Amino acid sequence: MVSPETPSASISAQRPVAAVIAVVERQGHLLLVRRGNAPDVGRWGFPGGKIEFGETVFEAVVRELREETGVRGQALYTMDSVDVLVPGKGRLARHHYVLIAVKCRWLSGEPVAADDALEARWFTPMELGSGQWDLSDRVMDITRQALQP
């Protein structure tokens, strides 16, 4: 029998954490937040967070969008998923998040950083591609998908 203290037991008990990111476009601009917490502290990414037990993906993305930015949105469809693996010791991940990217329609509100966001603002795709912003992984991939007709 494997004791709870052995690495193989603790690894097998870990599970990826399901989370959402809101991909909100308004007049050719995309809404991003600068993260205040790990992972990605200080980097710019789409607003979002963990899905709560009993909450649908669409409910979670609308809630997280409102909590982080004050913006009201309507979830339209799931776009993509992003694996975020936070390194641990050796080859093992300390944390594993699966971010579900959801395209959202802007309904109302101007972004104000709240919850765990340090800043919130609208960006043009050109600004995001300029290289002057420290972006979270896959932001540009998801930006391209979001702006496809």
Short mmCIF file of C-alpha atoms in Angstrom, two decimals:
data_model
loop_
_atom_site.label_atom_id
_atom_site.label_comp_id
_atom_site.label_asym_id
_atom_site.label_seq_id
_atom_site.Cartn_x
_atom_site.Cartn_y
_atom_site.Cartn_z
CA MET A 1 0.00 0.00 0.00
CA VAL A 2 1.23 3.52 -0.82
CA SER A 3 1.30 5.94 2.07
CA PRO A 4 -0.18 9.44 1.61
CA GLU A 5 3.29 10.96 2.06
CA THR A 6 4.82 9.27 -0.97
CA PRO A 7 5.11 11.37 -4.14
CA SER A 8 3.12 8.93 -6.29
CA ALA A 9 0.13 9.11 -3.93
CA SER A 10 0.04 12.91 -3.81
CA ILE A 11 0.48 13.20 -7.58
CA SER A 12 -2.34 10.78 -8.32
CA ALA A 13 -4.64 12.75 -5.99
CA GLN A 14 -4.02 16.01 -7.86
CA ARG A 15 -6.37 17.07 -10.62
CA PRO A 16 -6.32 19.93 -13.12
CA VAL A 17 -8.35 22.96 -12.08
CA ALA A 18 -11.03 24.04 -14.55
CA ALA A 19 -11.21 27.77 -15.18
CA VAL A 20 -12.58 30.18 -17.78
CA ILE A 21 -11.29 33.21 -19.65
CA ALA A 22 -13.62 35.81 -21.16
CA VAL A 23 -12.68 36.91 -24.68
CA VAL A 24 -14.63 40.15 -25.04
CA GLU A 25 -14.44 42.22 -28.21
CA ARG A 26 -15.88 45.71 -28.59
CA GLN A 27 -15.37 47.71 -31.78
CA GLY A 28 -12.19 45.84 -32.71
CA HIS A 29 -10.69 46.07 -29.21
CA LEU A 30 -10.17 43.20 -26.76
CA LEU A 31 -10.48 43.42 -22.99
CA LEU A 32 -7.47 42.29 -20.96
CA VAL A 33 -6.45 42.48 -17.32
CA ARG A 34 -3.05 42.59 -15.69
CA ARG A 35 -2.95 39.72 -13.21
CA GLY A 36 -2.41 40.39 -9.52
CA ASN A 37 -2.01 36.75 -8.46
CA ALA A 38 -0.07 33.69 -9.54
CA PRO A 39 0.15 32.22 -12.01
CA ASP A 40 1.08 35.03 -14.40
CA VAL A 41 1.27 37.82 -11.83
CA GLY A 42 1.96 41.09 -13.64
CA ARG A 43 1.19 39.68 -17.09
CA TRP A 44 -1.73 40.73 -19.30
CA GLY A 45 -4.39 38.17 -20.17
CA PHE A 46 -8.09 37.74 -20.63
CA PRO A 47 -10.22 38.15 -17.49
CA GLY A 48 -11.32 34.93 -15.86
CA GLY A 49 -10.99 32.49 -13.02
CA LYS A 50 -11.98 29.18 -11.55
CA ILE A 51 -15.32 27.54 -12.22
CA GLU A 52 -17.26 27.06 -9.00
CA PHE A 53 -18.89 23.72 -8.18
CA GLY A 54 -22.35 23.52 -9.78
CA GLU A 55 -21.68 26.45 -12.11
CA THR A 56 -21.74 26.10 -15.90
CA VAL A 57 -18.86 27.36 -18.05
CA PHE A 58 -21.04 30.20 -19.36
CA GLU A 59 -22.21 31.20 -15.86
CA ALA A 60 -18.62 31.18 -14.62
CA VAL A 61 -17.28 33.33 -17.45
CA VAL A 62 -20.01 35.96 -17.04
CA ARG A 63 -19.44 36.05 -13.25
CA GLU A 64 -15.64 36.25 -13.53
CA LEU A 65 -15.84 38.99 -16.17
CA ARG A 66 -18.05 41.07 -13.89
CA GLU A 67 -15.97 40.40 -10.76
CA GLU A 68 -12.62 41.28 -12.36
CA THR A 69 -13.63 44.21 -14.55
CA GLY A 70 -17.17 45.38 -13.77
CA VAL A 71 -18.07 44.71 -17.42
CA ARG A 72 -21.32 42.90 -18.17
CA GLY A 73 -21.14 40.38 -20.97
CA GLN A 74 -23.05 37.57 -22.62
CA ALA A 75 -21.30 34.24 -23.22
CA LEU A 76 -21.65 33.22 -26.87
CA TYR A 77 -19.56 30.10 -27.51
CA THR A 78 -16.49 28.16 -26.42
CA MET A 79 -13.45 28.99 -28.54
CA ASP A 80 -10.47 27.01 -27.29
CA SER A 81 -8.74 25.65 -24.21
CA VAL A 82 -5.34 26.50 -22.76
CA ASP A 83 -3.26 24.34 -20.43
CA VAL A 84 -1.30 26.27 -17.83
CA LEU A 85 1.29 24.14 -16.06
CA VAL A 86 3.00 25.80 -13.12
CA PRO A 87 6.40 24.13 -12.64
CA GLY A 88 7.14 22.25 -9.46
CA LYS A 89 10.08 20.11 -8.47
CA GLY A 90 11.79 18.24 -11.26
CA ARG A 91 9.46 17.32 -14.12
CA LEU A 92 6.30 17.54 -12.03
CA ALA A 93 3.84 20.40 -12.26
CA ARG A 94 2.93 22.15 -9.01
CA HIS A 95 -0.41 23.29 -10.46
CA HIS A 96 -2.32 22.52 -13.64
CA TYR A 97 -5.09 24.80 -14.87
CA VAL A 98 -7.27 24.18 -17.91
CA LEU A 99 -8.56 27.54 -19.13
CA ILE A 100 -11.65 27.41 -21.31
CA ALA A 101 -11.73 30.44 -23.62
CA VAL A 102 -15.28 31.72 -24.17
CA LYS A 103 -16.17 34.38 -26.72
CA CYS A 104 -18.39 36.97 -25.05
CA ARG A 105 -20.45 39.88 -26.28
CA TRP A 106 -19.93 43.18 -24.47
CA LEU A 107 -23.22 44.38 -23.00
CA SER A 108 -22.26 47.33 -20.80
CA GLY A 109 -19.67 48.87 -18.53
CA GLU A 110 -16.19 50.25 -18.73
CA PRO A 111 -13.38 48.13 -17.32
CA VAL A 112 -12.25 48.83 -13.77
CA ALA A 113 -9.70 46.51 -12.19
CA ALA A 114 -11.21 44.58 -9.29
CA ASP A 115 -10.90 41.23 -7.52
CA ASP A 116 -7.40 39.93 -8.42
CA ALA A 117 -6.77 42.23 -11.41
CA LEU A 118 -4.23 45.07 -11.08
CA GLU A 119 -5.38 46.87 -14.25
CA ALA A 120 -8.06 46.38 -16.89
CA ARG A 121 -8.26 47.99 -20.32
CA TRP A 122 -9.17 47.60 -23.98
CA PHE A 123 -6.40 46.80 -26.48
CA THR A 124 -6.26 46.86 -30.25
CA PRO A 125 -4.76 43.75 -31.89
CA MET A 126 -1.91 45.97 -33.13
CA GLU A 127 -1.09 47.04 -29.56
CA LEU A 128 -1.10 43.42 -28.41
CA GLY A 129 1.20 42.39 -31.26
CA SER A 130 3.64 45.25 -30.67
CA GLY A 131 5.73 43.29 -28.17
CA GLN A 132 5.62 46.05 -25.55
CA TRP A 133 3.17 44.19 -23.30
CA ASP A 134 4.02 41.18 -21.14
CA LEU A 135 1.25 38.83 -22.30
CA SER A 136 0.15 35.51 -20.86
CA ASP A 137 0.70 32.44 -23.03
CA ARG A 138 -1.59 32.06 -26.04
CA VAL A 139 -3.10 35.57 -25.83
CA MET A 140 -2.14 36.28 -29.43
CA ASP A 141 -3.48 32.91 -30.67
CA ILE A 142 -6.81 33.52 -28.99
CA THR A 143 -6.86 37.13 -30.22
CA ARG A 144 -6.54 35.91 -33.82
CA GLN A 145 -9.35 33.39 -33.30
CA ALA A 146 -11.59 36.02 -31.69
CA LEU A 147 -11.23 38.42 -34.60
CA GLN A 148 -11.95 35.90 -37.35
CA PRO A 149 -15.24 36.59 -39.10
#
